[in-house]
Coordinates of C-alpha atoms and ligand atoms in Angstrom, one line a residue:
Chain A
X170 CA 15.6 72.9 -94.0
X171 CA 14.7 75.2 -96.8
X172 CA 11.4 77.1 -96.7
X173 CA 10.0 77.3 -100.2
X174 CA 8.4 80.6 -101.4
X175 CA 5.6 81.1 -103.9
X176 CA 8.3 82.1 -106.4
X177 CA 10.3 78.9 -105.8
X178 CA 7.2 76.8 -106.6
X179 CA 6.4 78.8 -109.7
X180 CA 10.0 78.5 -110.9
X181 CA 9.9 74.8 -110.4
X182 CA 6.8 74.5 -112.6
X183 CA 8.3 76.6 -115.3
X184 CA 11.5 74.5 -115.2
X185 CA 9.4 71.3 -115.4
X186 CA 7.6 72.2 -118.7
X187 CA 10.9 73.5 -120.1
X188 CA 12.4 70.0 -119.6
X189 CA 9.5 68.4 -121.3
X190 CA 9.7 70.9 -124.2
X191 CA 13.4 70.3 -124.6
X192 CA 13.0 66.5 -124.4
X193 CA 15.2 66.3 -121.3
X194 CA 13.1 63.4 -120.0
X195 CA 15.8 61.8 -117.8
X196 CA 16.1 65.1 -115.9
X197 CA 12.3 65.2 -115.7
X198 CA 12.1 61.8 -114.2
X199 CA 14.5 63.0 -111.4
X200 CA 11.8 65.4 -110.3
X201 CA 9.5 62.6 -109.2
X202 CA 9.2 60.8 -105.8
X203 CA 9.4 57.1 -106.0
X204 CA 5.7 56.5 -105.6
X205 CA 4.6 59.5 -107.6
X206 CA 1.8 59.0 -110.2
X207 CA 0.9 60.9 -113.3
X208 CA -2.8 61.0 -113.9
X209 CA -4.7 62.1 -117.0
X210 CA -8.5 61.6 -116.5
X211 CA -10.7 60.6 -119.3
X212 CA -13.8 62.3 -118.0
X213 CA -14.5 65.8 -116.9
X214 CA -14.5 65.9 -113.1
X215 CA -13.4 62.2 -112.9
X216 CA -12.7 61.3 -109.3
X217 CA -11.4 57.7 -109.5
X218 CA -8.2 57.1 -111.5
X219 CA -8.2 53.3 -111.1
X220 CA -11.6 51.7 -111.2
X221 CA -12.7 53.3 -114.4
X222 CA -10.8 54.2 -117.6
X223 CA -8.3 57.0 -117.4
X224 CA -6.2 58.3 -120.3
X225 CA -3.1 57.8 -118.2
X226 CA -2.4 56.7 -114.7
X227 CA 1.3 55.8 -114.5
X228 CA 3.8 55.0 -111.8
X229 CA 7.5 55.5 -112.1
X230 CA 8.0 52.1 -113.9
X231 CA 5.4 53.1 -116.6
X232 CA 6.7 56.6 -117.0
X233 CA 10.3 55.3 -117.4
X234 CA 9.0 52.8 -120.0
X235 CA 7.2 55.7 -121.8
X236 CA 10.3 57.9 -122.0
X237 CA 12.6 55.0 -122.8
X238 CA 10.3 54.0 -125.7
X239 CA 10.5 57.5 -127.1
X240 CA 14.2 57.1 -127.9
X241 CA 14.0 53.4 -129.1
X242 CA 15.5 52.4 -132.4
X243 CA 12.2 50.7 -133.4
X244 CA 9.7 53.2 -132.1
X245 CA 8.0 53.6 -135.4
X246 CA 5.4 56.2 -134.3
X247 CA 8.4 58.4 -133.4
X248 CA 10.0 58.3 -136.8
X249 CA 10.1 61.2 -137.2
X250 CA 9.9 62.5 -133.7
X251 CA 7.2 64.6 -132.2
X252 CA 7.9 67.9 -130.6
X253 CA 5.9 69.7 -127.9
X254 CA 5.5 73.2 -126.5
X255 CA 3.8 74.3 -123.2
X256 CA 2.5 77.8 -122.8
X257 CA 1.6 78.2 -119.2
X258 CA -0.2 80.8 -117.2
X259 CA 1.2 82.0 -113.9
X260 CA 0.5 79.1 -111.6
X261 CA -1.9 79.4 -108.7
X262 CA -0.2 78.3 -105.5
X263 CA -3.1 76.9 -103.5
X264 CA -1.2 75.5 -100.6
X265 CA 2.2 76.2 -99.0
X266 CA 2.9 74.1 -95.9
X267 CA 6.6 74.4 -95.2
X268 CA 6.2 72.7 -91.8
X269 CA 4.9 69.6 -93.5
X270 CA 6.9 70.1 -96.7
X271 CA 3.7 69.9 -98.8
X272 CA 2.6 72.2 -101.6
X273 CA -0.2 72.3 -104.1
X274 CA -0.4 74.2 -107.4
X275 CA -2.8 74.6 -110.2
X276 CA -1.5 75.6 -113.6
X277 CA -3.5 76.4 -116.7
X278 CA -1.8 76.0 -120.0
X279 CA -2.0 75.4 -123.7
X280 CA -0.1 72.4 -124.9
X281 CA 1.0 72.0 -128.5
X282 CA 2.2 68.7 -129.9
X283 CA 3.4 68.4 -133.5
X284 CA 4.6 65.7 -135.8
X285 CA 5.0 65.8 -139.6
X286 CA 2.2 68.0 -140.9
X287 CA -0.1 67.7 -137.9
X288 CA -0.3 70.0 -134.9
X289 CA -2.5 69.3 -131.9
X290 CA -3.6 72.0 -129.4
X291 CA -4.9 71.1 -126.0
X292 CA -6.1 73.3 -123.2
X293 CA -5.0 71.8 -119.9
X294 CA -5.2 72.3 -116.2
X295 CA -2.3 70.7 -114.3
X296 CA -2.6 70.1 -110.6
X297 CA 0.7 69.3 -108.8
X298 CA 1.2 67.8 -105.4
X299 CA 4.7 68.8 -104.5
X300 CA 6.7 67.6 -101.5
X301 CA 10.1 68.6 -100.0
X302 CA 12.6 65.7 -100.1
X303 CA 16.3 66.2 -99.1
X304 CA 15.7 69.9 -99.2
X305 CA 14.4 70.0 -102.8
X306 CA 11.0 70.0 -104.4
X307 CA 9.7 66.9 -105.9
X308 CA 6.5 65.8 -107.7
X309 CA 4.4 63.4 -105.6
X310 CA 1.4 63.6 -108.0
X311 CA 0.5 65.3 -111.2
X312 CA -3.0 65.5 -112.6
X313 CA -3.5 66.8 -116.1
X314 CA -7.0 67.5 -117.1
X315 CA -7.8 68.1 -120.8
X316 CA -10.5 70.6 -121.4
X317 CA -12.0 68.5 -124.1
X318 CA -11.1 65.2 -122.5
X319 CA -14.2 63.5 -124.0
X320 CA -13.3 64.3 -127.6
X321 CA -11.8 61.7 -129.9
X322 CA -8.1 62.2 -130.3
X323 CA -5.4 60.8 -132.6
X324 CA -2.1 60.0 -131.0
X325 CA -0.9 62.1 -128.1
X326 CA 2.6 60.8 -127.8
X327 CA 4.6 63.2 -125.5
X328 CA 3.7 64.4 -122.0
X329 CA 1.2 67.3 -121.7
Chain B
X81 CA -13.2 53.5 -162.8
X82 CA -15.9 51.3 -161.3
X83 CA -18.2 52.9 -158.8
X84 CA -19.2 49.6 -157.2
X85 CA -22.9 49.8 -157.8
X86 CA -23.1 46.3 -159.2
X87 CA -22.7 42.9 -157.7
X88 CA -20.0 41.9 -160.2
X89 CA -18.0 45.0 -159.4
X90 CA -18.1 44.3 -155.6
X91 CA -17.3 40.6 -156.0
X92 CA -14.3 41.5 -158.1
X93 CA -12.7 43.2 -155.2
X94 CA -12.1 40.0 -153.3
X95 CA -10.2 36.9 -154.4
X96 CA -9.5 33.9 -152.1
X97 CA -6.2 35.4 -150.8
X98 CA -6.0 38.9 -152.1
X99 CA -8.3 42.0 -151.8
X100 CA -8.2 45.1 -154.0
X101 CA -7.0 48.3 -152.3
X102 CA -10.2 50.1 -153.2
X103 CA -11.7 48.2 -150.4
X104 CA -9.8 50.5 -148.0
X105 CA -9.4 53.7 -150.0
X106 CA -12.5 54.1 -152.2
X107 CA -15.3 56.3 -150.9
X108 CA -17.9 54.6 -153.2
X109 CA -17.0 51.3 -151.6
X110 CA -17.5 53.0 -148.2
X111 CA -20.9 54.3 -149.2
X112 CA -21.9 50.8 -150.4
X113 CA -20.8 49.4 -147.1
X114 CA -23.0 51.7 -145.2
X115 CA -25.9 51.0 -147.5
X116 CA -25.6 47.2 -147.7
X117 CA -23.1 45.7 -145.3
X118 CA -24.1 47.7 -142.3
X119 CA -27.8 47.2 -143.1
X120 CA -27.7 43.4 -143.7
X121 CA -25.6 42.4 -140.8
X122 CA -26.3 42.4 -137.0
X123 CA -24.3 45.4 -135.7
X124 CA -23.5 46.1 -132.1
X125 CA -25.5 49.0 -130.7
X126 CA -24.8 49.2 -126.9
X127 CA -25.2 47.4 -123.6
X128 CA -28.4 47.3 -121.7
X129 CA -26.7 48.5 -118.5
X130 CA -26.3 51.8 -120.2
X131 CA -30.1 52.2 -120.1
X132 CA -31.2 50.5 -116.9
X133 CA -34.4 52.4 -116.2
X134 CA -37.5 53.0 -118.4
X135 CA -37.0 56.0 -120.5
X136 CA -33.2 55.8 -120.3
X137 CA -31.6 56.3 -123.7
X138 CA -28.2 56.2 -125.3
X139 CA -27.5 57.9 -128.7
X140 CA -25.1 56.1 -131.0
X141 CA -24.8 54.9 -134.6
X142 CA -25.1 51.8 -136.8
X143 CA -22.7 52.3 -139.7
X144 CA -23.4 56.0 -140.6
X145 CA -27.0 55.9 -139.3
X146 CA -27.7 57.9 -136.2
X147 CA -29.8 55.9 -133.8
X148 CA -31.2 56.0 -130.2
X149 CA -31.3 53.0 -128.0
X150 CA -34.0 53.4 -125.4
X151 CA -35.7 51.3 -122.7
X152 CA -39.4 51.3 -123.5
X153 CA -42.3 51.2 -121.0
X154 CA -42.5 47.4 -121.4
X155 CA -38.8 47.2 -120.3
X156 CA -37.6 46.1 -123.8
X157 CA -34.8 47.9 -125.5
X158 CA -35.9 49.7 -128.7
X159 CA -33.6 51.1 -131.4
X160 CA -35.0 54.0 -133.3
X161 CA -33.5 56.2 -136.0
X162 CA -32.5 59.5 -134.4
X163 CA -34.5 61.7 -136.6
X164 CA -37.7 63.6 -136.2
X165 CA -40.1 62.4 -138.9
X166 CA -41.1 66.0 -139.4
X167 CA -38.0 68.0 -140.5
X168 CA -35.2 65.6 -139.7
X169 CA -34.0 67.2 -136.5
X170 CA -32.1 64.8 -134.2
X171 CA -34.4 64.0 -131.3
X172 CA -31.6 63.5 -128.8
X173 CA -28.1 64.9 -129.0
X174 CA -26.6 64.1 -125.6
X175 CA -24.9 60.7 -125.2
X176 CA -27.3 59.5 -122.5
X177 CA -30.3 60.7 -120.6
X178 CA -33.8 59.8 -119.4
X179 CA -36.6 61.0 -121.6
X180 CA -39.5 59.9 -119.3
X181 CA -42.4 58.3 -121.2
X182 CA -41.9 60.1 -124.5
X183 CA -39.4 61.9 -126.7
X184 CA -40.2 65.4 -127.7
X185 CA -38.6 67.0 -130.7
X186 CA -36.9 70.3 -129.6
X187 CA -37.9 72.0 -132.9
X188 CA -41.7 71.8 -133.2
X189 CA -42.6 69.7 -130.2
X190 CA -43.8 66.6 -132.0
X191 CA -43.8 63.9 -129.4
X192 CA -43.3 60.1 -129.6
X193 CA -43.6 57.2 -127.3
X194 CA -40.3 55.4 -126.6
X195 CA -41.2 52.8 -129.2
X196 CA -41.3 55.6 -131.8
X197 CA -45.1 55.8 -132.2
X198 CA -46.4 59.3 -132.8
X199 CA -48.0 60.6 -129.6
X200 CA -48.9 64.2 -130.3
X201 CA -48.4 67.2 -132.6
X202 CA -49.2 70.8 -131.3
X203 CA -51.9 72.5 -133.2
X204 CA -52.9 69.3 -134.8
X205 CA -55.9 70.7 -136.6
X206 CA -53.4 72.1 -139.1
X207 CA -53.0 68.6 -140.5
X208 CA -56.7 67.7 -140.6
X209 CA -57.6 66.5 -144.0
X210 CA -54.0 66.7 -145.2
X211 CA -53.4 62.9 -145.2
X212 CA -50.4 63.1 -142.8
X213 CA -51.6 60.0 -140.9
X214 CA -51.3 58.0 -144.1
X215 CA -47.7 58.9 -144.7
X216 CA -44.6 57.1 -143.3
X217 CA -43.7 60.3 -141.5
X218 CA -47.1 60.6 -139.8
X219 CA -46.5 57.3 -138.0
X220 CA -43.7 58.5 -135.8
X221 CA -40.0 57.8 -135.4
X222 CA -38.8 54.9 -137.5
X223 CA -37.5 51.7 -135.9
X224 CA -34.6 49.8 -137.2
X225 CA -35.3 46.5 -138.9
X226 CA -34.7 44.1 -136.0
X227 CA -33.2 44.3 -132.5
X228 CA -31.8 41.4 -130.3
X229 CA -30.7 41.6 -126.7
X230 CA -28.1 38.8 -126.2
X231 CA -27.3 38.6 -122.4
X232 CA -27.2 42.4 -122.2
X233 CA -25.6 43.1 -125.6
X234 CA -27.9 44.9 -127.9
X235 CA -27.5 44.2 -131.6
X236 CA -29.6 45.5 -134.5
X237 CA -30.1 44.8 -138.1
X238 CA -31.2 47.9 -140.1
X239 CA -32.7 45.9 -142.9
X240 CA -36.3 44.8 -142.3
X241 CA -35.6 41.4 -143.9
X242 CA -32.5 39.4 -143.7
X243 CA -30.5 36.8 -141.8
X244 CA -31.7 36.0 -138.3
X245 CA -29.7 36.7 -135.2
X246 CA -28.9 33.1 -134.3
X247 CA -28.0 32.2 -137.9
X248 CA -25.8 35.2 -138.2
X249 CA -23.7 34.5 -135.0
X250 CA -24.0 30.8 -134.6
X251 CA -21.3 29.3 -132.4
X252 CA -19.5 32.6 -132.1
X253 CA -21.8 33.5 -129.2
X254 CA -19.7 31.2 -127.0
X255 CA -17.2 34.1 -126.6
X256 CA -19.9 36.5 -125.4
X257 CA -21.1 33.7 -123.1
X258 CA -17.7 33.2 -121.6
X259 CA -17.3 37.0 -121.0
X260 CA -20.7 37.2 -119.2
X261 CA -20.3 33.9 -117.4
X262 CA -17.2 35.4 -115.8
X263 CA -19.5 37.3 -113.6
X264 CA -20.8 35.2 -110.7
X265 CA -24.1 36.9 -111.3
X266 CA -24.0 36.2 -115.0
X267 CA -24.3 39.9 -115.6
X268 CA -22.0 42.7 -116.9
X269 CA -22.2 46.5 -116.4
X270 CA -20.6 49.2 -118.5
X271 CA -18.0 51.1 -116.5
X272 CA -17.5 54.8 -117.3
X273 CA -17.1 56.4 -120.6
X274 CA -15.3 54.7 -123.5
X275 CA -11.9 55.7 -124.8
X276 CA -12.4 57.5 -128.1
X277 CA -9.4 57.2 -130.5
X278 CA -9.5 58.7 -134.0
X279 CA -7.8 56.8 -136.8
X280 CA -7.1 58.2 -140.2
X281 CA -7.5 54.8 -141.9
X282 CA -10.1 52.4 -143.0
X283 CA -12.2 50.6 -140.4
X284 CA -11.3 47.1 -141.8
X285 CA -7.6 47.5 -141.0
X286 CA -8.5 47.6 -137.4
X287 CA -10.8 44.6 -137.6
X288 CA -8.1 42.6 -139.4
X289 CA -5.5 43.6 -136.8
X290 CA -7.5 41.9 -134.1
X291 CA -6.5 38.5 -135.3
X292 CA -3.1 39.6 -136.7
X293 CA -0.8 37.5 -134.5
X294 CA 2.4 38.2 -136.5
X295 CA 2.5 41.9 -135.6
X296 CA 2.8 42.3 -131.8
X297 CA 6.5 41.2 -131.5
X298 CA 7.3 43.6 -134.4
X299 CA 5.2 46.7 -134.1
X300 CA 5.1 46.6 -130.3
X301 CA 8.8 45.9 -129.7
X302 CA 9.2 49.5 -128.8
X303 CA 6.8 49.3 -125.9
X304 CA 6.6 45.6 -124.8
X305 CA 10.3 44.9 -125.7
X306 CA 11.4 48.0 -123.8
X307 CA 9.3 46.9 -120.8
X308 CA 10.9 43.5 -120.8
X309 CA 14.3 45.1 -121.0
X310 CA 13.7 47.5 -118.1
X311 CA 12.4 44.6 -116.1
X312 CA 15.6 42.7 -116.7
X313 CA 17.7 45.8 -115.9
X314 CA 16.0 46.0 -112.6
X315 CA 17.4 42.6 -111.8
X316 CA 14.2 40.6 -112.2
X317 CA 13.8 37.4 -114.3
X318 CA 10.9 36.2 -116.4
X319 CA 9.6 34.0 -113.6
X320 CA 9.5 36.7 -110.9
X321 CA 6.0 37.9 -109.9
X322 CA 5.2 40.9 -112.0
X323 CA 3.1 44.0 -111.3
X324 CA -0.2 44.0 -113.2
X325 CA 1.2 46.4 -115.9
X326 CA 4.0 44.0 -116.7
X327 CA 1.6 41.0 -116.7
X328 CA -0.3 42.8 -119.4
X329 CA 2.5 44.1 -121.6
X330 CA 5.2 41.5 -121.4
X331 CA 3.2 38.7 -123.4
X332 CA 3.1 41.1 -126.4
X333 CA 6.7 40.1 -126.9
X334 CA 6.0 36.4 -127.0
X335 CA 7.7 34.4 -129.7
X336 CA 6.0 33.4 -133.0
X337 CA 5.7 29.8 -131.6
X338 CA 3.5 31.1 -128.8
X339 CA 1.1 32.7 -131.3
X340 CA 1.2 29.7 -133.7
X341 CA 0.3 27.4 -130.9
X342 CA -2.5 29.6 -129.5
X343 CA -4.7 28.8 -132.4
X344 CA -7.3 30.6 -134.4
X345 CA -11.0 29.6 -134.7
X346 CA -13.2 30.9 -137.4
X347 CA -17.0 30.7 -137.6
X348 CA -19.2 31.3 -140.6
X349 CA -20.3 34.9 -141.4
X350 CA -17.0 36.5 -140.6
X351 CA -16.6 35.8 -136.9
X352 CA -13.5 34.4 -135.4
X353 CA -11.1 34.5 -132.5
X354 CA -7.5 34.1 -131.6
X355 CA -6.4 32.2 -128.4
X356 CA -8.1 28.8 -128.7
X357 CA -5.6 27.0 -126.5
X358 CA -4.0 29.8 -124.6
X359 CA -3.4 33.5 -125.1
X360 CA -1.6 36.6 -123.8
X361 CA -4.3 36.7 -121.1
X362 CA -3.6 33.2 -119.7
X363 CA -1.1 34.0 -117.1
X364 CA -2.7 36.8 -115.2
X365 CA -2.4 36.3 -111.4
X366 CA -5.4 35.1 -109.5
X367 CA -7.6 37.7 -107.8
X368 CA -8.3 36.6 -104.2
X369 CA -11.9 35.6 -103.6
X370 CA -12.9 35.5 -107.3
X371 CA -12.7 31.7 -107.8
X372 CA -14.7 31.2 -104.6
X373 CA -17.4 33.5 -105.9
X374 CA -17.6 31.6 -109.2
X375 CA -17.7 28.2 -107.5
X376 CA -20.5 29.5 -105.3
X377 CA -22.5 30.4 -108.4
X378 CA -21.7 27.7 -110.8
X379 CA -20.1 24.8 -109.0
X380 CA -16.4 23.8 -109.2
X381 CA -16.5 22.1 -112.6
X382 CA -18.2 24.9 -114.5
X383 CA -16.3 27.6 -112.6
X384 CA -13.0 26.0 -113.7
X385 CA -14.2 25.6 -117.3
X386 CA -15.1 29.3 -117.4
X387 CA -11.6 30.4 -116.4
X388 CA -9.9 27.8 -118.5
X389 CA -11.1 29.6 -121.5
X390 CA -8.7 32.5 -122.3
X391 CA -9.7 33.7 -125.7
X392 CA -7.7 36.6 -126.9
X393 CA -9.7 38.7 -129.4
X394 CA -13.0 37.6 -130.7
X395 CA -14.2 39.5 -133.8
X396 CA -17.9 39.8 -134.3
X397 CA -18.3 40.8 -137.9
X398 CA -18.5 43.4 -139.1
X399 CA -17.0 45.8 -136.6
X400 CA -16.5 44.9 -133.0
X401 CA -14.0 42.9 -131.0
X402 CA -14.4 41.6 -127.5
X403 CA -11.9 40.3 -124.9
X404 CA -13.6 37.9 -122.5
X405 CA -10.8 37.6 -120.0
X406 CA -10.5 41.4 -119.9
X407 CA -14.2 42.3 -120.2
X408 CA -13.5 44.7 -123.0
X409 CA -15.4 45.6 -126.2
X410 CA -13.9 47.7 -129.0
X411 CA -16.1 49.3 -131.6
X412 CA -14.6 50.2 -134.9
X413 CA -16.9 52.9 -136.2
X414 CA -16.5 53.7 -139.9
X415 CA -16.7 57.4 -140.5
X416 CA -15.3 57.5 -144.1
X417 CA -13.1 55.3 -146.3
X418 CA -10.1 56.7 -144.5
X419 CA -11.5 57.7 -141.1
X420 CA -12.4 55.4 -138.2
X421 CA -13.4 56.2 -134.6
X422 CA -12.4 53.5 -132.2
X423 CA -14.4 53.3 -128.9
X424 CA -13.0 51.0 -126.2
X425 CA -15.5 50.1 -123.5
X426 CA -15.0 48.1 -120.3
X427 CA -17.4 46.1 -118.1
X428 CA -17.6 45.2 -114.5
X429 CA -18.3 41.6 -113.6
X430 CA -21.3 41.9 -111.3
X431 CA -20.5 40.3 -107.9
X432 CA -16.8 39.7 -108.7
X433 CA -14.0 41.4 -106.7
X434 CA -13.4 45.0 -107.8
X435 CA -9.7 44.3 -108.5
X436 CA -10.9 42.7 -111.7
X437 CA -12.4 46.0 -112.8
X438 CA -9.1 47.7 -111.9
X439 CA -7.1 45.3 -114.1
X440 CA -9.6 45.9 -116.9
X441 CA -9.3 49.7 -116.6
X442 CA -5.5 49.3 -116.6
X443 CA -5.6 47.2 -119.7
X444 CA -7.8 49.7 -121.5
X445 CA -5.7 52.8 -120.8
X446 CA -2.4 51.0 -121.3
X447 CA -3.2 49.4 -124.7
X448 CA -6.1 51.3 -126.3
X449 CA -5.9 55.0 -125.3
X450 CA -4.8 57.8 -127.6
X451 CA -2.1 58.1 -125.0
X452 CA -1.2 54.4 -125.1
X453 CA 2.4 53.5 -126.0
X454 CA 1.0 50.3 -127.6
X455 CA -1.8 52.1 -129.5
X456 CA 0.7 54.6 -130.9
X457 CA 2.5 52.0 -133.0
X458 CA -0.7 50.3 -134.2
X459 CA -2.1 53.6 -135.4
X460 CA 1.2 54.4 -137.1
X461 CA 1.0 51.1 -139.0
X462 CA -2.6 51.7 -140.1
X463 CA -2.0 55.2 -141.2
X464 CA 1.1 54.3 -143.1
X465 CA -0.9 51.6 -144.9
X466 CA -3.7 54.0 -145.7
X467 CA -1.2 56.2 -147.4
X468 CA 0.9 53.4 -148.9
X469 CA -2.1 51.9 -150.6
X470 CA -2.2 54.8 -153.0
X471 CA 1.0 53.5 -154.6
X472 CA 0.0 52.4 -158.0
X473 CA 2.7 49.8 -158.5
X474 CA 0.6 47.2 -156.8
X475 CA -3.2 47.2 -156.4
X476 CA -3.7 44.1 -154.3
X477 CA -3.4 43.5 -150.6
X478 CA -2.1 40.0 -149.6
X479 CA -3.9 37.9 -146.9
X480 CA -2.4 34.5 -148.0
X481 CA -0.6 33.2 -144.8
X482 CA -1.4 29.5 -144.4
X483 CA -3.9 29.6 -147.2
X484 CA -4.9 26.3 -148.7
X485 CA -6.7 25.9 -152.0
X486 CA -10.3 25.0 -151.6
X487 CA -10.6 26.6 -148.1
X488 CA -14.2 26.3 -146.9
X489 CA -14.9 29.5 -144.9
X490 CA -18.6 28.5 -144.4
X491 CA -17.4 25.8 -142.0
X492 CA -16.1 26.3 -138.5
X493 CA -12.4 25.5 -138.2
X494 CA -9.5 25.7 -135.8
X495 CA -6.1 26.4 -137.3
X496 CA -2.5 27.5 -136.6
X497 CA -2.7 30.8 -134.7
X498 CA -0.7 32.7 -137.3
X499 CA -3.1 32.0 -140.2
X500 CA -4.7 34.8 -141.9
X501 CA -7.8 32.7 -142.4
X502 CA -9.9 34.9 -140.2
X503 CA -9.1 37.9 -142.5
X504 CA -10.1 35.8 -145.5
X505 CA -13.2 34.8 -143.5
X506 CA -14.1 38.5 -143.0
X507 CA -13.8 39.3 -146.6
X508 CA -15.8 36.2 -147.6
X509 CA -18.6 37.5 -145.3
X510 CA -18.0 41.0 -146.6
X511 CA -18.9 40.0 -150.1
X512 CA -21.9 38.0 -148.9
X513 CA -23.5 40.8 -147.0
X514 CA -22.5 43.6 -149.4
X515 CA -24.2 41.8 -152.2
X516 CA -27.1 40.1 -150.3
X517 CA -29.5 42.9 -151.3
X518 CA -28.0 43.7 -154.7
X519 CA -29.8 42.2 -157.7
X520 CA -27.7 40.0 -160.1
X521 CA -27.1 42.9 -162.4
X522 CA -28.0 46.0 -160.4
X523 CA -27.7 48.8 -163.0
X524 CA -25.3 51.6 -162.3
X525 CA -27.3 54.6 -161.0
Ligands
LIG2037 FE1 -1.1 45.8 -132.2

C-alpha cells in the first residue's frame, strides 16, 4: 500500500484543477469515489447541504449529467462554450492518515470563468476529503465555498 | 419617440395578441412601471416567519422602492419606506435583524416606533417654533399605502387608494391556500436564504416563462433530455423507481400532449396557473408519514383533496410565482428595463416530515440556482431575446397561441395547457394597472 506524502496530495490537487481548466471532464470524473458529493454552499458557514438551499450538492449521477450536458448538441447556453481558469494557492494539508487512507486539504483559489464578452472572478476555498482506493487518491467529498456566496450571480456554468 | 407619459401611449403598447418590444427594452416604460404598476397592484413583500418576534425586521423592496417589513408591538406586520424622514438615510441596511421597540437612524439618531411614528429627536429644542411637526417629514417614517397578511404571506400596495386585496386576487388565492394547507399545521416557515440569480433581461420575460409550456422540451433538452438518456444508458426504464433528482428533472421532457392536457387557468387581474389537471409535480413519490399527518389534521377526504391538487406554476401578478407542491416562491425583482434579480425562496411545511424540505431544497438548487443546468438555458433564452428585440425589422412580440377573437380576460377560464392566454392576461392587467392612476390625457411632463 502506498503512503501518500504531502507533495503527493498537493500534486493531486494541481492535477485536478488542470483537468477542469482543460475541459478533461471524463478524466475528472474518474477521480471521484462512487458516493462522492460535490457541495457548493449558498450561505457563509452553511452547515447543512441538504435541508436548506445550496448552490450545488451533487452525486455522481448529477455530476455526470452536468458534464454530459456541457458537450450536448442542443446545449444553448454553451454556444459558444465557456472557459475557466483556476489560480490556486499552495494547498494546506490538514490531515494525512495513511493508516486509514484518509486525507483532508484546504485550498484557496481564484476562479475565472469566461464566455463571450463576460468574465467572472470568484474567490474560493475548496475543502477536499480524499481517500486511498486501489492504491490511488480519490475524491470522496469536495466543498467549494465562494467568498461572496450571498451575492447575486449570473450563470456559473463550469466547475469552480 | 414616445416617452410613455400618457394613457394613450401606454395602451398602444398592447394589442390583443401582440405587445410592442418597448415593453421589454424601454427605460421610460420601466420607470412608469415602477411609478404606476408597482404602486397600484398588491406586491409580495415577504413571509411573516421571517419576522417572528416583535421588533424583527426584514429589508426588501417593492418595485424600486426600498422598504422595511417589521413586526410591531401589537404583533402586526408593518411595511415602512426604508428612509429616514430627515435626510433620506436608509434606516436599516442588513437583510434581517431585531430593532427592539424602535428604529434609530444611524446618522442623527432620530428614532421611530416600529409603526413609523416619530419617537424622539436629539436636541429637539432646535426645532421649536420651526413648524417641523406640521410637515410630512416631522411625523416619522412613511408607511406604504396598505398591507395584507394572507396566511403568512405579506403583500402591500404602495398607493394609498386603489383596488382591495380580495378584489385584486380573487379566486387565485386558492393556490396559496393549497400550498399552506399542505402543512398539517396550516403554517409555512421560510427555510434559509434565497437563491439570488441575476438576469440581464426584462422582468416580464421571467413572469411569462412561468406559464410557457412549449419551451421545456426544447430549451431544457440539454439537461432533462440528457438525464433521461443517461438513465436509459444505465439500463433503467421509464417505469423504474427514480431517485429524487430524476423524479424532478425527467418530466421536463414530457411531450407536448402532456402539457396540452395539463391545462391552464387564468383569473382576472393577471393571475393564472399551469397544471389544472396534472403537472410535472404529480408523480413524486410519497413521503412516509406525510399522508397520515395530513389525515390527522384535516380528515381523509380533505387530506386527499389537498394532495390531489398538483398545480405547476401559479403567477401572482405582477411579479411572483409559487409552486404549491414544492413549497417554493420566486420573486422577479425588476432592477431596470434590462436587468432583473430573481430570488427563489423555499418553505418548510410545519409538522410535515423533513424529507419534504429536502426535496424542496433539491428542486430549488437543481432548477433555479445560478449553477443550475436548467436555469442556464432559461437565462440564455431571456438574454438572447433581450438582445434580439433591438432588431428593427420587427417591433412586435407575438403571444397569439390559441387566441380566439373576443377573448374575455376579465373572466376566469380553464383552457388547453399550451395556450398563451395567461401571457395575454398579464398584459391585459398590465395596461389596467399602469393606467389606473393616469388621467385620460395626462400631459407629457
Ligand atoms: Fe424553463
